[in-house]
Coordinates of C-alpha atoms in Angstrom, one line a residue:
X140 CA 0.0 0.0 0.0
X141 CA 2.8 2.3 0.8
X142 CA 4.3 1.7 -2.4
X143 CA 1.3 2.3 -4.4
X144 CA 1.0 5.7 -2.2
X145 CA 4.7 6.8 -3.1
X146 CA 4.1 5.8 -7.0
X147 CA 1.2 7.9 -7.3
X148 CA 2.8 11.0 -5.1
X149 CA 5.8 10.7 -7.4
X150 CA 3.4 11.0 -10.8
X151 CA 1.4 13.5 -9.2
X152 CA 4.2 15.7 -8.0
X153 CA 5.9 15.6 -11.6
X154 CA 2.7 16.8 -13.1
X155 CA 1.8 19.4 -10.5
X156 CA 5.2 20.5 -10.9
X157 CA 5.4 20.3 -15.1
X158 CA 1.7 22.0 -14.8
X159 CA 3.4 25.2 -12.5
X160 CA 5.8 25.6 -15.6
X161 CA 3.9 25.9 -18.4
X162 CA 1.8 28.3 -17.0
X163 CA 4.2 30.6 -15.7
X164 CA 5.6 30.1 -19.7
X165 CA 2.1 31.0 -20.6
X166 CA 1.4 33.7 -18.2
X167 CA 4.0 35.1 -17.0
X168 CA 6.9 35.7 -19.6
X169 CA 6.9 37.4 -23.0
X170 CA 7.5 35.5 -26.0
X171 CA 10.5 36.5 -27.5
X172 CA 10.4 37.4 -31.3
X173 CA 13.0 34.7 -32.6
X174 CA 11.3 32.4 -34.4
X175 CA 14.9 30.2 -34.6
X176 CA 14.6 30.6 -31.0
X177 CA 11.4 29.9 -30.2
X178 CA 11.7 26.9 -32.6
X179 CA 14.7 25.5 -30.8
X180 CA 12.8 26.0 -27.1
X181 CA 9.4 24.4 -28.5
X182 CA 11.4 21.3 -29.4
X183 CA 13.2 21.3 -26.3
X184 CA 10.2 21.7 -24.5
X185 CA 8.1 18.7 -26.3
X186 CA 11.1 16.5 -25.6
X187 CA 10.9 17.3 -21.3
X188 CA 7.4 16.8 -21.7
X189 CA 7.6 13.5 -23.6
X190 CA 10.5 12.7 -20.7
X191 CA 7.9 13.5 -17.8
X192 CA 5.6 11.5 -19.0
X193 CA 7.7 8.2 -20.1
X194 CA 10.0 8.3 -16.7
X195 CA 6.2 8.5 -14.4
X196 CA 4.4 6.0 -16.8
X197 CA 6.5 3.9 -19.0
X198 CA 6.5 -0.1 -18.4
X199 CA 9.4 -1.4 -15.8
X200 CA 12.1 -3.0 -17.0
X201 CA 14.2 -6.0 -16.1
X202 CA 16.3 -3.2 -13.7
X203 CA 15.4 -1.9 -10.8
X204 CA 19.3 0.1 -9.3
X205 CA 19.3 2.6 -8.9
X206 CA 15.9 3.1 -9.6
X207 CA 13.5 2.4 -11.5
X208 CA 12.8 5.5 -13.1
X209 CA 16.3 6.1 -14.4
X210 CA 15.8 2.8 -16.6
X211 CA 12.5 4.9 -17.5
X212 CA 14.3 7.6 -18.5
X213 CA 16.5 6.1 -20.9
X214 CA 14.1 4.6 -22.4
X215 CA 12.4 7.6 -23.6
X216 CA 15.3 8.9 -24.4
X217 CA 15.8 6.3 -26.7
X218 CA 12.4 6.9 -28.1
X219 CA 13.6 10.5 -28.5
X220 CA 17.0 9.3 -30.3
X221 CA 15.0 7.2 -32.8
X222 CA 12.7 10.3 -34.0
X223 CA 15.5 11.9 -34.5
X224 CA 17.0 10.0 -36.8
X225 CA 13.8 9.0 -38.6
X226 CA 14.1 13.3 -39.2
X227 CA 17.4 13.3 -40.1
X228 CA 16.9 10.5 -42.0
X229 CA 14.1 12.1 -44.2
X230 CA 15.9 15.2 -44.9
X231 CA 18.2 15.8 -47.9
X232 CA 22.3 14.8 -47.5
X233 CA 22.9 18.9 -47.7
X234 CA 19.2 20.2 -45.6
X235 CA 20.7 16.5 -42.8
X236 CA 23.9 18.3 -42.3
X237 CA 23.2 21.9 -42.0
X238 CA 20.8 21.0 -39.8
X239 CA 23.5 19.8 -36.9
X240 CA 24.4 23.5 -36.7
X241 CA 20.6 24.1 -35.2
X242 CA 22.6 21.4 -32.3
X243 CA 26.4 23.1 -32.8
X244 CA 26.9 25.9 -35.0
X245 CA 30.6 24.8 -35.5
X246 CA 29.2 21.5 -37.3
X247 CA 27.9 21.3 -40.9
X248 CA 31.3 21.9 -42.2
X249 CA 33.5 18.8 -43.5
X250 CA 36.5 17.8 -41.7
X251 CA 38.9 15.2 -42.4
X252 CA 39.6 12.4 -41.2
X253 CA 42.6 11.1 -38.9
X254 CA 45.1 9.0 -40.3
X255 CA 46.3 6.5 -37.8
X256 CA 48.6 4.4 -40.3
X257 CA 51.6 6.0 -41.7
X258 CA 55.1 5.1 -40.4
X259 CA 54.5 1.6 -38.5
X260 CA 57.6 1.3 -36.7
X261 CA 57.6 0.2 -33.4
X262 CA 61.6 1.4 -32.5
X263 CA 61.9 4.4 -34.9
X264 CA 65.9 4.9 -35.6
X265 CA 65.7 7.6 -37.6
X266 CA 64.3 9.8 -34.5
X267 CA 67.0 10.2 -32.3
X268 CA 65.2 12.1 -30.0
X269 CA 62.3 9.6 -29.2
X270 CA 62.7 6.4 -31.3
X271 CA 59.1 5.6 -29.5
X272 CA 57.5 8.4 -30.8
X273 CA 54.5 6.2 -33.5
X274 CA 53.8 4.4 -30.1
X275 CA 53.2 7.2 -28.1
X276 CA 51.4 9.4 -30.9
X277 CA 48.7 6.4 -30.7
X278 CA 48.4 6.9 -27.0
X279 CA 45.7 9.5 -27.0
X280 CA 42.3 9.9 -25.2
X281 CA 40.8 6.9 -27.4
X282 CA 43.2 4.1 -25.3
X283 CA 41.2 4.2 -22.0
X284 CA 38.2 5.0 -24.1
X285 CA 38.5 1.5 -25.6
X286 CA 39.4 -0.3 -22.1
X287 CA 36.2 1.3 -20.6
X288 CA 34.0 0.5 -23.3
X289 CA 35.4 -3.2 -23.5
X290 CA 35.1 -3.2 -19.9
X291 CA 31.1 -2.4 -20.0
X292 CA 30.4 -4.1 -22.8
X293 CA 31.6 -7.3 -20.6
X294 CA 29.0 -6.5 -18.4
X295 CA 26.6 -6.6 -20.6
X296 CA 27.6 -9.3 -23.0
X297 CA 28.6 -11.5 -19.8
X298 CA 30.3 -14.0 -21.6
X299 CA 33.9 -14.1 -22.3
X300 CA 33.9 -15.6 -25.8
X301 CA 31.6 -13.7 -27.3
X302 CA 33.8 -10.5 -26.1
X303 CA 36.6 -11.7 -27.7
X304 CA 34.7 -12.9 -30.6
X305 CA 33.5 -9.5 -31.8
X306 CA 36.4 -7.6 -30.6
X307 CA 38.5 -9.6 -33.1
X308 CA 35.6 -9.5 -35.7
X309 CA 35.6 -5.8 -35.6
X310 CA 39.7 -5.8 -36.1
X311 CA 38.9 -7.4 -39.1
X312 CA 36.5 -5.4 -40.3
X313 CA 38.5 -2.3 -39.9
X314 CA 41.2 -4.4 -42.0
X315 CA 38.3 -4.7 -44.7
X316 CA 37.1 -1.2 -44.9
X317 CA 40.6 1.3 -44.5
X318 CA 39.5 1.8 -48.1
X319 CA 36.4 3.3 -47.3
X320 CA 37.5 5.3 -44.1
X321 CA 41.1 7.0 -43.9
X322 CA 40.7 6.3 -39.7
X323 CA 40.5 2.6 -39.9
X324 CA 44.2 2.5 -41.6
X325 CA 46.1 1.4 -38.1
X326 CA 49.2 -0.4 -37.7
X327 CA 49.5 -4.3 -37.0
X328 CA 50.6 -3.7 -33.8
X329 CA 47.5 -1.3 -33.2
X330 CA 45.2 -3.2 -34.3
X331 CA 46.6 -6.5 -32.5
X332 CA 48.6 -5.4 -29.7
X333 CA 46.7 -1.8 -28.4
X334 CA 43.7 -2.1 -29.3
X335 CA 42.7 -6.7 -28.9
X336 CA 45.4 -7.4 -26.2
X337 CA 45.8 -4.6 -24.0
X338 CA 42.9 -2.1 -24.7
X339 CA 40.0 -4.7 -25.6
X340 CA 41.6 -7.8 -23.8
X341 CA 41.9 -5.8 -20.2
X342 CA 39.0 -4.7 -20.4
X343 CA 37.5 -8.0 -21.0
X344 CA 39.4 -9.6 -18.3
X345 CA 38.4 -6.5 -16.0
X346 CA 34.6 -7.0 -16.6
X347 CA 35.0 -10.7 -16.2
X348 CA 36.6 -10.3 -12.6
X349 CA 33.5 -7.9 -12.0
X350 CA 31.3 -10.4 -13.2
X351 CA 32.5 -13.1 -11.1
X352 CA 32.0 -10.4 -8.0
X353 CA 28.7 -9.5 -8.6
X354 CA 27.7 -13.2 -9.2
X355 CA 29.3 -14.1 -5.7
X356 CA 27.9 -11.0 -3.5
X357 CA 25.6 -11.9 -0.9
X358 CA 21.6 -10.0 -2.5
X359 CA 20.7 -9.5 1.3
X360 CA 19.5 -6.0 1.4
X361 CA 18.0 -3.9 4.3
X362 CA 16.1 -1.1 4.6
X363 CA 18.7 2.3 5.1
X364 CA 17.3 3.7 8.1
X365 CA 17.6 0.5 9.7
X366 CA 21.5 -0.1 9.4
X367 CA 22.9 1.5 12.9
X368 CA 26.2 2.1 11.6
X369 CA 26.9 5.5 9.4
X370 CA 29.6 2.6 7.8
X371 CA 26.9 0.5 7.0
X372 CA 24.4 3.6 5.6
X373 CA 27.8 4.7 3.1
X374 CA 28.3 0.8 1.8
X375 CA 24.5 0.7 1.7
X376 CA 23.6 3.8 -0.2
X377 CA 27.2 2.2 -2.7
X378 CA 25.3 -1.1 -3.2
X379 CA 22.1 1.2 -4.2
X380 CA 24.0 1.1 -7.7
X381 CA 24.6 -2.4 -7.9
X382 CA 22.2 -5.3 -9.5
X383 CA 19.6 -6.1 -7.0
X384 CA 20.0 -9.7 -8.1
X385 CA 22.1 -11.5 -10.6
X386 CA 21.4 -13.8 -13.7
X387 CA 24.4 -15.3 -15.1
X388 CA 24.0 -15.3 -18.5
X389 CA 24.5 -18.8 -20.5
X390 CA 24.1 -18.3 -24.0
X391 CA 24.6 -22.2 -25.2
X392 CA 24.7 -21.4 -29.0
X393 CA 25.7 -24.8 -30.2
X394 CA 22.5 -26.2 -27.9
X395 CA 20.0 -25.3 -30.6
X396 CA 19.4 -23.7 -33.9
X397 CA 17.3 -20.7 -32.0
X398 CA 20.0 -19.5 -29.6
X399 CA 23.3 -19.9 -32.5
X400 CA 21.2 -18.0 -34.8
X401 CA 20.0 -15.1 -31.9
X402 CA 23.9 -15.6 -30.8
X403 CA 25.2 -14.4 -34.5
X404 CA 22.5 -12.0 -34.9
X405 CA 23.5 -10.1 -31.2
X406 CA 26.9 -10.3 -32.5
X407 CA 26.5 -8.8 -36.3
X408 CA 24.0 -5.8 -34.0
X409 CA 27.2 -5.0 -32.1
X410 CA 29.2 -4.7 -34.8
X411 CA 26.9 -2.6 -36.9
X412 CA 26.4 -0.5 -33.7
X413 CA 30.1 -0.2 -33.8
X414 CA 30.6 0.2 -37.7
X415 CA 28.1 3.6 -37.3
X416 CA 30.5 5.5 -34.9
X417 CA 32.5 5.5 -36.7
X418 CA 30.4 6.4 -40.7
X419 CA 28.4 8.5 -38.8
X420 CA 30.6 10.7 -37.5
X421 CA 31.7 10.5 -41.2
X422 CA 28.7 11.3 -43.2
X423 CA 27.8 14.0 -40.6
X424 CA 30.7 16.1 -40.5
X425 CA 30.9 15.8 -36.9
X426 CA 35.1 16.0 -34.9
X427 CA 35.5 12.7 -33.3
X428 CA 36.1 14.4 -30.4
X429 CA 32.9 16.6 -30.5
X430 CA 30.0 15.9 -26.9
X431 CA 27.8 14.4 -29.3
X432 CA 29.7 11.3 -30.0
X433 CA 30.4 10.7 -26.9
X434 CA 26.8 11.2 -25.7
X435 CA 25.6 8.7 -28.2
X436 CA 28.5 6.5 -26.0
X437 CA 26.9 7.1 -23.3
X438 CA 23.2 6.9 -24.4
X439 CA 24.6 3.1 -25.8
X440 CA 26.2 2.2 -22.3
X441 CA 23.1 3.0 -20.1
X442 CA 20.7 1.4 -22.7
X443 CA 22.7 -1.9 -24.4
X444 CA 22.7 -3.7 -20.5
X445 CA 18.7 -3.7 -20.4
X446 CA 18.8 -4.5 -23.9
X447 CA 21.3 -7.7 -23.6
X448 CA 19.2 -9.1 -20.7
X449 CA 15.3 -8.4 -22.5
X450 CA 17.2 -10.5 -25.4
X451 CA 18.3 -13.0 -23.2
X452 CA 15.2 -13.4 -21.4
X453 CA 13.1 -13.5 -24.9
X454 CA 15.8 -16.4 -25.9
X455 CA 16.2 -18.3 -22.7
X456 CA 12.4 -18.4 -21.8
X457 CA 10.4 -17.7 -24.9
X458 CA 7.1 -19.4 -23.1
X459 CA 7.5 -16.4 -20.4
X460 CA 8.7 -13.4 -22.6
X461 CA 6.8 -13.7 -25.7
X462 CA 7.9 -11.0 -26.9
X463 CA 10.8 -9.2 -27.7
X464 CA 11.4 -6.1 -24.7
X465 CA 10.6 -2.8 -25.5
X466 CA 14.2 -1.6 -24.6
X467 CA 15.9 -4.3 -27.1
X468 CA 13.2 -3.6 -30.0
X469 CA 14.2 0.5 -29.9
X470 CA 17.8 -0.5 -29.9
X471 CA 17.7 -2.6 -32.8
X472 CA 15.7 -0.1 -34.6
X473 CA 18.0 2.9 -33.7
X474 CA 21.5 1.2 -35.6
X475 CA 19.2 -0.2 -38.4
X476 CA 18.3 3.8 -38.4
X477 CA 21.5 5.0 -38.2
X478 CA 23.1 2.2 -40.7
X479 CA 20.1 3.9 -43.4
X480 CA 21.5 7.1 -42.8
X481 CA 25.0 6.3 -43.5
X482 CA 24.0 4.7 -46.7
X483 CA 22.0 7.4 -47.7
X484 CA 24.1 10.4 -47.1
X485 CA 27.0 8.8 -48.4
X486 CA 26.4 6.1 -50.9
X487 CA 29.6 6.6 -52.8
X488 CA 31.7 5.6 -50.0
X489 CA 29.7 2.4 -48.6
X490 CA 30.0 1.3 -52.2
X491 CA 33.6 1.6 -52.4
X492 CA 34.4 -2.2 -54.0
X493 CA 36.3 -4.1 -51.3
X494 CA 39.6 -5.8 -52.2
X495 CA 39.3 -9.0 -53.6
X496 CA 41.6 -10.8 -51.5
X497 CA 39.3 -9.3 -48.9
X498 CA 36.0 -10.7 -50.3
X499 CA 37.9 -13.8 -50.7
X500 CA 38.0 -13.9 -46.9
X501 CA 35.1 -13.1 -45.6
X502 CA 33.5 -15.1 -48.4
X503 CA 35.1 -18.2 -46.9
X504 CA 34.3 -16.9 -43.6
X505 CA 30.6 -17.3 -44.6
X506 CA 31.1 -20.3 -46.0
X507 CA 32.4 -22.1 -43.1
X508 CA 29.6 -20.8 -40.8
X509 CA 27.1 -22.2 -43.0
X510 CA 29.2 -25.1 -43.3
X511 CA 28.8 -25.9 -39.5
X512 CA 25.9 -24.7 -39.4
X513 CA 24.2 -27.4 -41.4
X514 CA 25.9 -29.8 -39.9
X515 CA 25.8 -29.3 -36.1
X516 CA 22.0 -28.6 -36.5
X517 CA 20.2 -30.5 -39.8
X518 CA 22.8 -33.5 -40.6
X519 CA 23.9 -34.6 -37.0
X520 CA 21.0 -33.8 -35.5
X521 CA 19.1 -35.7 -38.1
X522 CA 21.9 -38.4 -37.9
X523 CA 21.4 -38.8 -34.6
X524 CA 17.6 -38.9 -34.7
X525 CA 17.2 -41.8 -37.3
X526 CA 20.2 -43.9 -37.5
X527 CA 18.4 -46.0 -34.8
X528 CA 16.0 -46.6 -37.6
X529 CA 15.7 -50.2 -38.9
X530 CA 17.1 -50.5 -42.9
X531 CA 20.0 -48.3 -44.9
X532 CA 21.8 -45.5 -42.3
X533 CA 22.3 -43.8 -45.7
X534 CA 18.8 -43.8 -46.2
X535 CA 17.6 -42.9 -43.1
X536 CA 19.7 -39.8 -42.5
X537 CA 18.8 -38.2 -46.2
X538 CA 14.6 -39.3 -45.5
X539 CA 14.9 -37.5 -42.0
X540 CA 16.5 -34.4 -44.1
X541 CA 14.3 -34.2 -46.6
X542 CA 10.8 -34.6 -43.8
X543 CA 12.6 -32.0 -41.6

């Protein structure tokens, strides 16, 4: 009952209080006569609004810590995200980019892009001064960047194969398209060394280690005011932004055809996701050091963990979560979005032909998946299913193909 109470205080409050502003914007202050102004303040205004409403009423999702509501908020937020690029989207490639100067008035302008290949040496002789000088000139603000983001993406992913599988997948790809963007050309021992080993692969570990805490901690919680100790109020208000509970996840995708094919399709959504950091910043003129690239980091770190765990839920226990969650259905529309936009605003690059050795890779890359996929899940599973059949094994094995 005293929940309920608080819930409906808590909506009430936020409308009382969202009411008292719009009528002292109504009442009480002159309109100012900027229409670009007014324009820009309307928008921002619809999108608190729209907030308000989503963070009081929006459906719970699988997280509860901090609260509730901040999962709420993100949410919407994502909503918000995903109009947005259904606008930009809709817009012409020159109307798209001048628009981002209605956000930043220094964007809308092209910039180029950082080479980061170049002179590969790791000892550089010919510099006398600093024969280390390549390694340090990669040791910028994107090196702890890439151990943080490795490090939460183990927490979401929660499995350590799968990290390592698309952190060396995306290697690759960067190998496969330098030809299409000048800031994928790295060095062998970036690409290997900085960015899989120490970068990627510490981060991993990290994560793991964290993963292995949270799944050990004692869920015994108590109430704040009822921990004597101001001690125990500090580590209690700490724990406040921790899981309330833990679900390890087991992905299994070798157990059935459902969960390799949900397994390859998580990981070909992170790499997209990852692919349009990088073009989008591309195809919108933006810095890669400008506040909205890394808001759209940030927007992806507090929104991929619910996202991971709706899809795991949907996969693990398909007769409870019948469908997909609302979290993981807005995430997957958001980099199918932003993927559209790249290939619209810049065709001519995305269609850049790939190297044939390249093609030749990946090609047999494809090949082999299919390869074992057909055979872990159709011919030994069908194998296994009527070679206890009486008559030809032969037989047996091509009638169960052909009836499954």
């Amino acid at each position: 009952m005293c929940h309920s109470l608080c819930r409906r205080a808590h909506t009430l409050t936020v409308l009382f209080i969202l009411t008292c502003a719009l009528v002292y914007v109504t009442l009480l202050e002159e309109t100012p006569q900027d229409t670009a102004y007014n324009t820009k303040r309307g928008i921002i205004a619809s999108i608190l609004v729209f907030l308000c409403f989503g963070v009081t009423q929006a459906k719970d999702g699988p997280f509860s810590r901090p609260h509730p509501a901040y999962w709420r908020f993100w949410l919407c937020v994502s909503v918000v995200y995903e109009l947005f690029l259904i606008f930009i989207l809709f817009q012409t490639v020159h109307d798209g980019r001048q628009f981002m100067k209605y956000i930043d008035p220094k964007l809308g302008v092209p910039l180029p892009e950082r080479d980061y290949g170049g002179n590969c040496l790791i000892y550089d002789p010919g510099n006398a001064t600093d024969p280390f000088h390549n390694i340090w000139d990669k040791m910028d603000g994107f090196v702890p960047a890439h151990f943080l983001g490795w490090y939460i993406k183990t927490l979401m992913i929660r499995d350590w194969w799968m990290c390592m599988i698309i952190s060396v997948m995306f290697e690759f790809l960067e190998y496969s398209l330098e030809h299409q963007l000048p800031n994928f050309s790295e060095c062998w021992w970036d690409h290997w060394i900085m960015d899989v080993l120490v970068c990627n692969g510490l981060g991993i570990y990290c994560g793991m280690k964290t993963l292995g805490w949270l799944s050990m901690k004692p869920y015994q919680w108590q109430g704040l005011w009822n921990i004597p100790t101001y001690k125990g109020k500090i580590k209690r208000i700490a724990f406040q932004f921790t899981p309330y509970s833990w679900v390890k996840f087991e992905w299994k995708p070798a157990s059935n055809l459902r969960r390799w094919l949900a397994v390859l399709g998580i990981i070909f959504m992170f790499l997209l996701a990852e692919l349009n950091t990088f073009y989008l910043k591309f195809v919108l003129w933006m810095p890669p050091e400008h506040y909205l690239v890394l808001l759209r980091l940030v927007f992806f770190v507090n929104v991929g963990g619910v996202a991971m765990r709706e899809i795991y839920d949907f996969m693990d226990d398909p007769k409870f979560h019948k469908k997909l969650g609302q979290q993981a259905w807005i995430v997957a529309a958001i980099t199918v979005t932003e993927f559209l936009i790249v290939v619209k605003y810049d065709p001519h690059t995305i269609m850049l032909p790939i190297p044939f050795f390249v093609t030749q890779c990946w090609f047999l890359g494809i090949v082999l998946i299919l390869t074992w996929t057909l055979w872990r899940f159709f011919i030994r599973y069908c194998h296994t299913m009527c070679t206890g059949h009486h008559g030809d094994e032969t037989q047996n094995v091509f009638l169960c193909l052909w009836t499954s």
